[in-house]
GROMACS .gro file of C-alpha atoms in nm:
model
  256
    1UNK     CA    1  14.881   7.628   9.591
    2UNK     CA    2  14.956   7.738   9.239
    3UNK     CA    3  14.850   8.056   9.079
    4UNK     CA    4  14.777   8.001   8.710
    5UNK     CA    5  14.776   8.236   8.442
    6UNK     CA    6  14.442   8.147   8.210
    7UNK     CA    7  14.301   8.251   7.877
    8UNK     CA    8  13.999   8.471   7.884
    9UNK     CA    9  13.775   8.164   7.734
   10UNK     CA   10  13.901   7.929   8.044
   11UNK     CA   11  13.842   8.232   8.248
   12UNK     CA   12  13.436   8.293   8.101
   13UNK     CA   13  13.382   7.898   8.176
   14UNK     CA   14  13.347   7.961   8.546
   15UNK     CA   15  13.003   8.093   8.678
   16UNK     CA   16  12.977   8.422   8.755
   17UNK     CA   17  12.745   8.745   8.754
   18UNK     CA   18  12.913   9.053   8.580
   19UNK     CA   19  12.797   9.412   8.599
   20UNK     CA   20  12.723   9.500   8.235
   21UNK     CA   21  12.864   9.837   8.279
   22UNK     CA   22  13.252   9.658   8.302
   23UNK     CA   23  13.323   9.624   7.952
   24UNK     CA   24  13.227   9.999   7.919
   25UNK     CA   25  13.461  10.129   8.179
   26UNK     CA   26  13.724   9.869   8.146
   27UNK     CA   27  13.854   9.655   7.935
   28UNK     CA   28  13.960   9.287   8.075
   29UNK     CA   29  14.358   9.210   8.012
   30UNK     CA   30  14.473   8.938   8.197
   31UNK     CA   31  14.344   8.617   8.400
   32UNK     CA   32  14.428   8.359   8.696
   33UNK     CA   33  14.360   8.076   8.875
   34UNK     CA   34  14.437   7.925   9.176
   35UNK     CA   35  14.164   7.605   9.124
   36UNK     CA   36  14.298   7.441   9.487
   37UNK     CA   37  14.082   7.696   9.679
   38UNK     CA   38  13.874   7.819   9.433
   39UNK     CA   39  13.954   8.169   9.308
   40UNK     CA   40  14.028   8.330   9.021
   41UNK     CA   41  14.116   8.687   8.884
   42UNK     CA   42  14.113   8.936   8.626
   43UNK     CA   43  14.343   9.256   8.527
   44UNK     CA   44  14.142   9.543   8.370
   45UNK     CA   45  14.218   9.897   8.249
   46UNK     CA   46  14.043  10.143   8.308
   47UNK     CA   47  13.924  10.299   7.991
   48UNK     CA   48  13.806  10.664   8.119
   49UNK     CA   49  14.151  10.650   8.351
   50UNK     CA   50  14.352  10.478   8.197
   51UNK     CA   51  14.538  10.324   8.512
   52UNK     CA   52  14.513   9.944   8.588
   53UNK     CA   53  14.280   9.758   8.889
   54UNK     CA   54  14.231   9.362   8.966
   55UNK     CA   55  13.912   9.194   9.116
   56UNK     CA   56  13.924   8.878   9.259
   57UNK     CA   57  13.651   8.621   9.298
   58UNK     CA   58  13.556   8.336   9.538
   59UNK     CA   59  13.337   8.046   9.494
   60UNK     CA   60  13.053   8.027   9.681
   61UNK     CA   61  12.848   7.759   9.829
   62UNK     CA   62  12.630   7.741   9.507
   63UNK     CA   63  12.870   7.740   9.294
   64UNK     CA   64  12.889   8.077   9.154
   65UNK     CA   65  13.210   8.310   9.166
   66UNK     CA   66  13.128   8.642   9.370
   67UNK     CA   67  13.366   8.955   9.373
   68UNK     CA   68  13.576   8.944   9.697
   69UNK     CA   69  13.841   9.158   9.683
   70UNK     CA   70  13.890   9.497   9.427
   71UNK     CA   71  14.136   9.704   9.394
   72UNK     CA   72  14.203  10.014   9.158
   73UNK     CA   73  14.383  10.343   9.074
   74UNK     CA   74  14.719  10.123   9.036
   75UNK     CA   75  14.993  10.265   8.803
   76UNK     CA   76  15.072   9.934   8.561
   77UNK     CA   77  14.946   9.595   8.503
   78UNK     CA   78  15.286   9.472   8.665
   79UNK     CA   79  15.169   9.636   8.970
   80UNK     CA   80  14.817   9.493   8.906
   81UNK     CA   81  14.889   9.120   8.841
   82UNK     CA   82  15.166   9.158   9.141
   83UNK     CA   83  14.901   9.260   9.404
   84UNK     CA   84  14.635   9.076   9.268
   85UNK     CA   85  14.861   8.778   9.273
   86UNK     CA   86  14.948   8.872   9.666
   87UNK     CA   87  14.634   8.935   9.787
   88UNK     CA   88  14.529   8.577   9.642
   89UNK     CA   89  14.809   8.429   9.892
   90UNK     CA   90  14.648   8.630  10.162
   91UNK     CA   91  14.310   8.520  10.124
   92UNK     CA   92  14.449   8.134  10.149
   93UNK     CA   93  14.617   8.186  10.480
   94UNK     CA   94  14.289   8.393  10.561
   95UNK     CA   95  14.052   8.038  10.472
   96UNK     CA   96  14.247   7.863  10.773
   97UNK     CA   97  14.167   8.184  11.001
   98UNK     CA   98  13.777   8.222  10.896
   99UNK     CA   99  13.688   7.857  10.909
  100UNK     CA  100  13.816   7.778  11.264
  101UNK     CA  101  13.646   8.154  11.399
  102UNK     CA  102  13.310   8.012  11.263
  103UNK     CA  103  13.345   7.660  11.408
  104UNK     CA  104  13.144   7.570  11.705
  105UNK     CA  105  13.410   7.367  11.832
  106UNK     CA  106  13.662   7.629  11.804
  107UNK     CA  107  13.865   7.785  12.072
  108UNK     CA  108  14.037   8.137  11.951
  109UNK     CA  109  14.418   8.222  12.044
  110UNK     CA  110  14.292   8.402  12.333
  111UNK     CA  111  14.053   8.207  12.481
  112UNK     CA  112  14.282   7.914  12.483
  113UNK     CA  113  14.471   8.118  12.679
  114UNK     CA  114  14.242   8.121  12.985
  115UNK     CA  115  14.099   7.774  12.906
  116UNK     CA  116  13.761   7.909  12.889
  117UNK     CA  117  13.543   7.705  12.622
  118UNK     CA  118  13.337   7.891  12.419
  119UNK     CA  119  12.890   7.864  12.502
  120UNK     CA  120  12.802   8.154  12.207
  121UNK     CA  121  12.990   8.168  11.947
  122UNK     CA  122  12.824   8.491  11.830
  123UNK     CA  123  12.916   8.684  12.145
  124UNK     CA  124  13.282   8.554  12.133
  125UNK     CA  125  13.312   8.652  11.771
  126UNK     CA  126  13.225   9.034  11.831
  127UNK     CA  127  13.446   9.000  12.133
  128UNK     CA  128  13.710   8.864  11.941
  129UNK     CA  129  13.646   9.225  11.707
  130UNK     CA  130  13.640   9.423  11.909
  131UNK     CA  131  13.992   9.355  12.079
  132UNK     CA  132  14.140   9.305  11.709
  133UNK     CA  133  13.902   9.508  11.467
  134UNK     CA  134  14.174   9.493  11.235
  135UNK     CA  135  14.132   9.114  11.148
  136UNK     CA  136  13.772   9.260  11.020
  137UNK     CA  137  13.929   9.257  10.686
  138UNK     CA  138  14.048   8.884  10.712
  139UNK     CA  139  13.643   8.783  10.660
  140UNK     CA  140  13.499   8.699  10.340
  141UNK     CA  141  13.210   8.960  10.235
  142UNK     CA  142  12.942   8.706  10.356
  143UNK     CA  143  13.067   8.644  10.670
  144UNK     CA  144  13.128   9.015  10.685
  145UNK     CA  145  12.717   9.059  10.618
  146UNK     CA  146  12.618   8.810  10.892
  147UNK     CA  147  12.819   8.985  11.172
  148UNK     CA  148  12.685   9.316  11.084
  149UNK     CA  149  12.326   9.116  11.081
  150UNK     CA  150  12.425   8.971  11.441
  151UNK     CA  151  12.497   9.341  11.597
  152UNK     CA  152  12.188   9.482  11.446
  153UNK     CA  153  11.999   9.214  11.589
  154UNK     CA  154  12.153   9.274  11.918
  155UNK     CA  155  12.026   9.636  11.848
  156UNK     CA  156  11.680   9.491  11.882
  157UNK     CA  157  11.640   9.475  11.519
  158UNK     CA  158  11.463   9.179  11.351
  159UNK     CA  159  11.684   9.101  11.069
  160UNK     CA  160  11.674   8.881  10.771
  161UNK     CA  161  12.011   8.805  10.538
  162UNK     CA  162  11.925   8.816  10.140
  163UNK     CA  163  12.049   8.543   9.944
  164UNK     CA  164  12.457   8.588   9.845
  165UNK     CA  165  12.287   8.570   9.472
  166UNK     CA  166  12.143   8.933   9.513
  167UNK     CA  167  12.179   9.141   9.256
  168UNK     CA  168  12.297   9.433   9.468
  169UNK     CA  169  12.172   9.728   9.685
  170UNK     CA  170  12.091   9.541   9.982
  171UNK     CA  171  12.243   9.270  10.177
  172UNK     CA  172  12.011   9.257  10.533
  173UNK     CA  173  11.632   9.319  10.547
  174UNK     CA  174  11.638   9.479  10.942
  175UNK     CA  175  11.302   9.599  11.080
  176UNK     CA  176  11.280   9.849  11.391
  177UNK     CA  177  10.945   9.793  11.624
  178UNK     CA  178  10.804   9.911  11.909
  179UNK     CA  179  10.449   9.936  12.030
  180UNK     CA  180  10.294  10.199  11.809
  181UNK     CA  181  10.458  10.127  11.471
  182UNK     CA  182  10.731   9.959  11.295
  183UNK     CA  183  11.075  10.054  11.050
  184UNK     CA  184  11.209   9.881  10.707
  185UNK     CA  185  11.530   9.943  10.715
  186UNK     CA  186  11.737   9.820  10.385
  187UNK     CA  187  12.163   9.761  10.436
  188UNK     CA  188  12.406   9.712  10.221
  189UNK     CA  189  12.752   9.564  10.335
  190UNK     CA  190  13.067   9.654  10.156
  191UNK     CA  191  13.372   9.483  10.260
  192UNK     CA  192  13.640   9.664  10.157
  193UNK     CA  193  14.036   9.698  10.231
  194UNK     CA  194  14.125  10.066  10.393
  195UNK     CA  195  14.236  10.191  10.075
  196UNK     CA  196  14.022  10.100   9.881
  197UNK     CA  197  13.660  10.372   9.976
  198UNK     CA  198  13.335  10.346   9.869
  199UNK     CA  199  13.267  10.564   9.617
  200UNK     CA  200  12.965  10.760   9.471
  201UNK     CA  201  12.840  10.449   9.238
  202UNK     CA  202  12.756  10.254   9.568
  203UNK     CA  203  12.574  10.524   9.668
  204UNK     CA  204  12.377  10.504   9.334
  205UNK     CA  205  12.299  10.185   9.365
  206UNK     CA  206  12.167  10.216   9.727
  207UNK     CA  207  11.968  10.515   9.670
  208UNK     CA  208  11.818  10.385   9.337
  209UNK     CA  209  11.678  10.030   9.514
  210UNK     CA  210  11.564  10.261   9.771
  211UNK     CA  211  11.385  10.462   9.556
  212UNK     CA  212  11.220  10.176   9.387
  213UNK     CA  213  11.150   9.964   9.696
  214UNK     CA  214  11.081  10.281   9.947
  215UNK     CA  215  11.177  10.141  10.266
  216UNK     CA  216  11.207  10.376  10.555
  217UNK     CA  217  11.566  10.381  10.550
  218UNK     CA  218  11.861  10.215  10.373
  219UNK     CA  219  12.217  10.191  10.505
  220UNK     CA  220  12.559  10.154  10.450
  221UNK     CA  221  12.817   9.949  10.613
  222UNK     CA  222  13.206   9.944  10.536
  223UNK     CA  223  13.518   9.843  10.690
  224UNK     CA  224  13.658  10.123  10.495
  225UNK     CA  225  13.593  10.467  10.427
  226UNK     CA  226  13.354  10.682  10.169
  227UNK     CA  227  13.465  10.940   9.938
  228UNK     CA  228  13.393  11.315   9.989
  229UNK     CA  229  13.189  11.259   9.626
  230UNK     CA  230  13.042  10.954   9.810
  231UNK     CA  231  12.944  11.147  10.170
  232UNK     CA  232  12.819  11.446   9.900
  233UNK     CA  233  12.585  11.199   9.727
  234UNK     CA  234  12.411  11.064  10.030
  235UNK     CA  235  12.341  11.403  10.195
  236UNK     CA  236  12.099  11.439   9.854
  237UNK     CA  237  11.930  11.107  10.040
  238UNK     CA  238  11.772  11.388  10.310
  239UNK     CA  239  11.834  11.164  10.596
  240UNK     CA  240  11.729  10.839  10.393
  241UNK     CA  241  12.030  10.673  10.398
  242UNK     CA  242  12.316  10.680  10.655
  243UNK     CA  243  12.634  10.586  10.617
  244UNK     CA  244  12.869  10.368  10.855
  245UNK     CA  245  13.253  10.332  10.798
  246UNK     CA  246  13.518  10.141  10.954
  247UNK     CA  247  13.531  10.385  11.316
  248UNK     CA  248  13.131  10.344  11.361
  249UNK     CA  249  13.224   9.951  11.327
  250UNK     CA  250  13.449   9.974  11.584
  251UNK     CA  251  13.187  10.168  11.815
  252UNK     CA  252  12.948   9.898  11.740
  253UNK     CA  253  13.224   9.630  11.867
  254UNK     CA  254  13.317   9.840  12.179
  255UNK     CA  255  12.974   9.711  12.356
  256UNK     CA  256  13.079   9.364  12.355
   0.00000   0.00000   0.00000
């Protein structure tokens, strides 16, 4: 469980989608490895700023690197490369956590407690949540997507994931029906550490596929928070897109 420092040519070898507005704002510094569970990392600075951020990216199941974790508005590239490297270390000890929650087979802490073998694994999941919504931030982004698919669908929504290759702007395809007429509802699923708030690009992103694809309504999902340029943004929306942070999770979670 080494974490390797890299050139930016060993770096480029992996597979991996990049926004082509990152060179723009920021200019890549430094780069790691840690090849034993797949992730790697980059140090940028922030060219309009001029303070430091790190993004770190997973493998997924078809091979290409995804962004997992971000974070920005840090004061050096000491501090950068030091959390960066930390969070890495966090996310390892987080693999063991994720892959026995999403096991059939698995028993959580708690259950185990009161010998009581888990029938739905869905159910016990959002249970699980709801007693510690703080280990939210402990699931990969995907995982993250398909439990906010599995509460709207117990919202009586029929839901559909995208593929994780998505270019952006919407993660779940949910549609609302009842007997006289039905709802396209677009959401987007942002993952993201308490600190660390959506910001006003996000809601961009979201309005602009909206605008192009016109479904009834888009949302937003977070585990974190949105900035007040974020929450000014989406009122422009007109009641087209809402927005859903970390407390409106944990209201979700309190019905289970």
């Amino acid at each position: 469980m080494a974490i390797k420092s890299i050139s930016e040519k060993e770096f480029s070898s992996y597979p991996m989608q990049k926004n082509p507005m990152a060179n723009v704002l920021g200019e890549e510094v430094a780069w790691f490895e840690e090849k034993e569970n797949n992730l790697i990392a980059t140090i940028i600075k922030d060219k309009i700023d001029n303070d430091w951020a790190y993004v770190i990216l997973v493998k997924y199941p078809n091979n290409e690197y995804r962004a997992e974790e971000v974070e920005a508005s840090l004061e050096t590239q000491e501090i950068a490369e030091k959390n960066a490297k930390r969070k890495i270390n966090e996310l390892i000890k987080a693999g063991e956590f994720r892959e026995e929650l999403y096991n059939d087979e698995t028993i959580t802490e708690d259950l185990q407690k009161n010998s009581l073998i888990i029938t739905d694994i869905n159910v016990e999941i959002k249970k699980y949540f709801k007693k510690y919504p703080e280990k939210l931030y402990e699931l990969s982004s995907r995982k993250f997507e398909e439990l906010v698919a599995s509460i709207l669908e117990d919202m009586g929504l029929n839901v559909e994931l995208t593929k994780a290759t998505r270019d952006g702007g919407t993660d779940i395809i949910a549609v609302m029906k009842n007997a006289l007429t039905s709802m396209l509802i677009f959401v987007e699923c942002k993952k993201y550490s308490p600190d660390f708030k959506v910001d006003v690009g996000i809601i961009r992103e979201v309005t602009g596929v909206h605008a192009l694809k016109q479904p009834e309504k888009s949302i937003i999902v977070t585990t974190s928070t949105f900035t007040k340029d974020a929450m000014k943004e989406a009122e422009l929306a007109r009641g087209k897109l809402e927005l859903n942070d970390y407390e409106n999770l944990r209201e979700w979670l309190s019905n289970y």
